[in-house]
PDB file of C-alpha atoms and ligand atoms in Angstrom:
ATOM      1  CA  MET L  29      94.301  47.903  50.833  1.00 97.00           C
ATOM      2  CA  LYS L  30      94.518  49.570  54.447  1.00 98.00           C
ATOM      3  CA  ILE L  31      97.905  50.714  54.951  1.00 98.00           C
ATOM      4  CA  ALA L  32      99.061  52.272  58.166  1.00 98.00           C
ATOM      5  CA  ILE L  33     102.355  54.130  58.627  1.00 99.00           C
ATOM      6  CA  ILE L  34     103.596  54.837  61.962  1.00 99.00           C
ATOM      7  CA  ASN L  35     106.690  56.881  62.609  1.00 98.00           C
ATOM      8  CA  GLY L  36     108.443  57.428  65.960  1.00 98.00           C
ATOM      9  CA  PRO L  37     110.505  60.045  67.586  1.00 98.00           C
ATOM     10  CA  ASN L  38     112.399  62.580  65.207  1.00 98.00           C
ATOM     11  CA  LEU L  39     111.158  61.236  62.245  1.00 98.00           C
ATOM     12  CA  ASN L  40     108.994  64.659  61.998  1.00 98.00           C
ATOM     13  CA  LEU L  41     112.243  66.300  61.338  1.00 98.00           C
ATOM     14  CA  VAL L  42     113.381  64.280  58.469  1.00 98.00           C
ATOM     15  CA  GLY L  43     114.434  66.876  55.867  1.00 97.00           C
ATOM     16  CA  LYS L  44     116.031  69.022  58.527  1.00 97.00           C
ATOM     17  CA  ARG L  45     117.582  66.411  60.736  1.00 97.00           C
ATOM     18  CA  GLU L  46     121.083  65.010  59.865  1.00 97.00           C
ATOM     19  CA  PRO L  47     120.468  65.207  56.288  1.00 97.00           C
ATOM     20  CA  ASP L  48     123.593  63.533  55.267  1.00 97.00           C
ATOM     21  CA  ILE L  49     121.956  60.321  56.904  1.00 98.00           C
ATOM     22  CA  TYR L  50     118.492  60.973  56.411  1.00 98.00           C
ATOM     23  CA  GLY L  51     118.264  63.117  53.117  1.00 97.00           C
ATOM     24  CA  HIS L  52     116.913  66.693  52.232  1.00 97.00           C
ATOM     25  CA  ARG L  53     113.364  65.855  51.328  1.00 98.00           C
ATOM     26  CA  SER L  54     110.718  66.415  54.474  1.00 98.00           C
ATOM     27  CA  MET L  55     108.857  63.522  55.764  1.00 98.00           C
ATOM     28  CA  ASP L  56     105.539  65.484  55.233  1.00 97.00           C
ATOM     29  CA  ASP L  57     106.307  66.257  51.593  1.00 98.00           C
ATOM     30  CA  PHE L  58     107.213  62.690  51.016  1.00 98.00           C
ATOM     31  CA  ILE L  59     103.854  61.331  52.805  1.00 98.00           C
ATOM     32  CA  GLU L  60     101.684  63.635  50.686  1.00 98.00           C
ATOM     33  CA  ALA L  61     103.392  62.379  47.432  1.00 98.00           C
ATOM     34  CA  LEU L  62     102.893  58.838  48.643  1.00 98.00           C
ATOM     35  CA  LYS L  63      99.189  59.254  49.452  1.00 98.00           C
ATOM     36  CA  ASN L  64      98.958  60.821  45.872  1.00 98.00           C
ATOM     37  CA  LYS L  65     100.845  57.979  44.138  1.00 98.00           C
ATOM     38  CA  TYR L  66      98.697  55.385  45.994  1.00 98.00           C
ATOM     39  CA  ALA L  67      95.340  57.195  45.891  1.00 98.00           C
ATOM     40  CA  ASN L  68      93.433  54.159  45.454  1.00 97.00           C
ATOM     41  CA  GLN L  69      94.906  52.719  48.681  1.00 98.00           C
ATOM     42  CA  GLU L  70      93.725  53.689  52.014  1.00 98.00           C
ATOM     43  CA  ILE L  71      96.904  55.215  53.802  1.00 98.00           C
ATOM     44  CA  SER L  72      96.767  56.444  57.221  1.00 98.00           C
ATOM     45  CA  TYR L  73      99.957  58.293  58.659  1.00 98.00           C
ATOM     46  CA  PHE L  74     100.746  58.816  62.377  1.00 98.00           C
ATOM     47  CA  GLN L  75     103.728  60.200  63.988  1.00 98.00           C
ATOM     48  CA  SER L  76     104.728  60.688  67.795  1.00 98.00           C
ATOM     49  CA  ASN L  77     107.691  61.422  69.781  1.00 98.00           C
ATOM     50  CA  VAL L  78     106.042  59.465  72.555  1.00 98.00           C
ATOM     51  CA  GLU L  79     106.352  55.718  73.116  1.00 98.00           C
ATOM     52  CA  GLY L  80     102.926  55.034  74.468  1.00 98.00           C
ATOM     53  CA  GLU L  81     101.150  57.080  71.801  1.00 98.00           C
ATOM     54  CA  MET L  82     102.825  54.805  69.098  1.00 99.00           C
ATOM     55  CA  ILE L  83     101.614  51.763  71.082  1.00 99.00           C
ATOM     56  CA  ASN L  84      98.142  53.212  71.164  1.00 99.00           C
ATOM     57  CA  GLU L  85      98.295  53.677  67.419  1.00 99.00           C
ATOM     58  CA  ILE L  86      99.581  50.122  66.894  1.00 99.00           C
ATOM     59  CA  GLN L  87      96.552  48.989  68.858  1.00 99.00           C
ATOM     60  CA  ARG L  88      94.118  51.167  67.093  1.00 98.00           C
ATOM     61  CA  VAL L  89      95.007  50.266  63.466  1.00 98.00           C
ATOM     62  CA  GLY L  90      96.218  46.577  64.257  1.00 98.00           C
ATOM     63  CA  PHE L  91      93.073  44.927  63.942  1.00 98.00           C
ATOM     64  CA  SER L  92      91.810  46.244  60.718  1.00 98.00           C
ATOM     65  CA  ALA L  93      94.783  47.469  58.597  1.00 98.00           C
ATOM     66  CA  ASP L  94      96.166  45.027  56.038  1.00 98.00           C
ATOM     67  CA  ILE L  95      99.736  46.147  56.912  1.00 98.00           C
ATOM     68  CA  ILE L  96     101.773  48.446  59.226  1.00 98.00           C
ATOM     69  CA  LEU L  97     104.870  50.183  58.167  1.00 98.00           C
ATOM     70  CA  LEU L  98     106.695  50.959  61.421  1.00 99.00           C
ATOM     71  CA  ASN L  99     109.605  53.187  61.719  1.00 99.00           C
ATOM     72  CA  ALA L 100     110.107  53.189  65.568  1.00 99.00           C
ATOM     73  CA  GLY L 101     113.228  55.531  65.297  1.00 98.00           C
ATOM     74  CA  ALA L 102     115.455  54.991  68.524  1.00 98.00           C
ATOM     75  CA  TYR L 103     112.616  52.994  70.152  1.00 98.00           C
ATOM     76  CA  THR L 104     113.708  50.324  67.776  1.00 98.00           C
ATOM     77  CA  HIS L 105     116.621  49.697  69.958  1.00 98.00           C
ATOM     78  CA  THR L 106     115.163  49.936  73.556  1.00 98.00           C
ATOM     79  CA  SER L 107     111.481  49.317  73.446  1.00 98.00           C
ATOM     80  CA  ILE L 108     110.069  45.895  74.663  1.00 98.00           C
ATOM     81  CA  ALA L 109     106.784  47.534  75.000  1.00 98.00           C
ATOM     82  CA  ILE L 110     106.382  48.474  71.383  1.00 99.00           C
ATOM     83  CA  ALA L 111     107.627  44.729  70.298  1.00 99.00           C
ATOM     84  CA  ASP L 112     104.888  43.453  72.656  1.00 99.00           C
ATOM     85  CA  ALA L 113     102.335  45.682  70.815  1.00 99.00           C
ATOM     86  CA  VAL L 114     103.573  44.423  67.500  1.00 99.00           C
ATOM     87  CA  LYS L 115     103.137  40.746  68.774  1.00 98.00           C
ATOM     88  CA  ALA L 116      99.613  41.531  70.138  1.00 98.00           C
ATOM     89  CA  VAL L 117      97.993  42.732  67.126  1.00 98.00           C
ATOM     90  CA  ASP L 118      96.859  40.700  64.027  1.00 98.00           C
ATOM     91  CA  THR L 119      98.146  43.086  61.362  1.00 98.00           C
ATOM     92  CA  PRO L 120     101.631  42.180  60.100  1.00 98.00           C
ATOM     93  CA  VAL L 121     104.250  44.848  60.450  1.00 98.00           C
ATOM     94  CA  ILE L 122     107.174  45.756  58.410  1.00 98.00           C
ATOM     95  CA  GLU L 123     109.970  47.473  60.056  1.00 98.00           C
ATOM     96  CA  ILE L 124     111.372  50.285  58.273  1.00 98.00           C
ATOM     97  CA  HIS L 125     114.480  52.373  58.508  1.00 98.00           C
ATOM     98  CA  LEU L 126     115.836  55.398  56.382  1.00 98.00           C
ATOM     99  CA  SER L 127     119.592  54.350  56.978  1.00 98.00           C
ATOM    100  CA  ASN L 128     121.143  51.106  57.139  1.00 98.00           C
ATOM    101  CA  ILE L 129     120.991  50.463  60.900  1.00 98.00           C
ATOM    102  CA  PHE L 130     123.757  47.549  60.442  1.00 98.00           C
ATOM    103  CA  ALA L 131     126.300  49.850  59.048  1.00 98.00           C
ATOM    104  CA  ARG L 132     126.238  52.452  61.828  1.00 98.00           C
ATOM    105  CA  GLU L 133     126.821  52.459  65.692  1.00 98.00           C
ATOM    106  CA  ASP L 134     126.767  49.213  67.541  1.00 98.00           C
ATOM    107  CA  PHE L 135     123.780  50.245  69.582  1.00 97.00           C
ATOM    108  CA  ARG L 136     121.584  50.389  66.296  1.00 98.00           C
ATOM    109  CA  LYS L 137     122.542  47.025  65.319  1.00 97.00           C
ATOM    110  CA  GLN L 138     120.173  45.474  68.015  1.00 97.00           C
ATOM    111  CA  SER L 139     116.266  45.603  66.986  1.00 98.00           C
ATOM    112  CA  PHE L 140     113.687  44.633  69.576  1.00 98.00           C
ATOM    113  CA  LEU L 141     111.333  44.874  66.488  1.00 98.00           C
ATOM    114  CA  SER L 142     113.091  42.618  63.949  1.00 98.00           C
ATOM    115  CA  PRO L 143     112.252  39.314  65.549  1.00 98.00           C
ATOM    116  CA  VAL L 144     108.505  40.250  65.496  1.00 98.00           C
ATOM    117  CA  CYS L 145     108.020  41.960  62.301  1.00 98.00           C
ATOM    118  CA  LYS L 146     107.134  40.294  58.962  1.00 98.00           C
ATOM    119  CA  ALA L 147     110.158  41.713  57.164  1.00 98.00           C
ATOM    120  CA  ILE L 148     112.720  44.756  57.441  1.00 98.00           C
ATOM    121  CA  ILE L 149     113.674  47.322  55.024  1.00 98.00           C
ATOM    122  CA  SER L 150     116.699  49.443  56.081  1.00 98.00           C
ATOM    123  CA  GLY L 151     119.016  51.644  54.153  1.00 98.00           C
ATOM    124  CA  PHE L 152     116.733  52.772  51.098  1.00 98.00           C
ATOM    125  CA  GLY L 153     115.717  56.083  52.602  1.00 98.00           C
ATOM    126  CA  LEU L 154     112.303  57.217  52.048  1.00 98.00           C
ATOM    127  CA  LYS L 155     111.933  54.824  49.314  1.00 98.00           C
ATOM    128  CA  GLY L 156     111.924  52.113  51.701  1.00 98.00           C
ATOM    129  CA  TYR L 157     108.171  52.988  52.541  1.00 98.00           C
ATOM    130  CA  GLU L 158     107.214  52.791  48.683  1.00 98.00           C
ATOM    131  CA  MET L 159     109.114  49.389  48.468  1.00 98.00           C
ATOM    132  CA  ALA L 160     107.155  48.037  51.350  1.00 98.00           C
ATOM    133  CA  ILE L 161     104.009  49.071  49.633  1.00 98.00           C
ATOM    134  CA  GLU L 162     104.949  47.572  46.398  1.00 97.00           C
ATOM    135  CA  SER L 163     105.696  44.383  47.950  1.00 96.00           C
ATOM    136  CA  LEU L 164     102.079  44.024  48.923  1.00 95.00           C
ATOM    137  CA  PHE L 165     101.040  43.878  45.249  1.00 93.00           C
ATOM    138  CA  GLU L 166     103.385  40.953  44.236  1.00 81.00           C
TER     139      GLU L 166
HETATM  140  C1  DQA D   4     116.091  55.294  62.136  1.00 88.93           C
HETATM  141  C2  DQA D   4     117.406  54.683  62.645  1.00 88.93           C
HETATM  142  C3  DQA D   4     117.445  54.670  64.071  1.00 88.93           C
HETATM  143  O1  DQA D   4     118.322  54.172  64.577  1.00 88.93           O
HETATM  144  C4  DQA D   4     117.315  56.304  64.519  1.00 88.93           C
HETATM  145  O2  DQA D   4     117.278  56.360  65.876  1.00 88.93           O
HETATM  146  C5  DQA D   4     116.226  56.915  64.091  1.00 88.93           C
HETATM  147  C6  DQA D   4     115.851  56.739  62.706  1.00 88.93           C
HETATM  148  C7  DQA D   4     116.031  55.293  60.690  1.00 88.93           C
HETATM  149  O3  DQA D   4     114.911  55.601  59.882  1.00 88.93           O
HETATM  150  O4  DQA D   4     117.202  55.056  59.943  1.00 88.93           O
HETATM  151  O5  DQA D   4     115.647  57.727  64.484  1.00 88.93           O
HETATM  152  O6  DQA D   4     114.897  54.465  62.503  1.00 88.93           O
END
């Protein structure tokens, strides 16, 4: 299966960034372990702090990947352009958040992505990416 993981702004700093919210494990370490665990799957990983680069990646993988796991970071709450990109491609998208966005500040409770995504996983930390992958095999 072709699984494309796309992470947005500041998610490259997971492990160092607000560890009480996002945990102590680095994203790079986690992605490496994930690729090893699912070595039979084709997993691509892309991270950018730039909105347009994320859109380019959604368009690049969005007609060939089987699933996109998208953590758009703060763009979740602001970006109509990323929501439009999700709508524009064929590949279904699962919205991921490490934290439970509904248990935080009010501005995080609105997601422009949830209405156009297949599902949302929020609040399970890095495990959320794994849960999304596991759901594909059921
Ligand atoms: C996040 C939640 C967002 O509100 C925040 O801006 C992030 C990370 C999460 O994974 O919990 O950067 O997407």
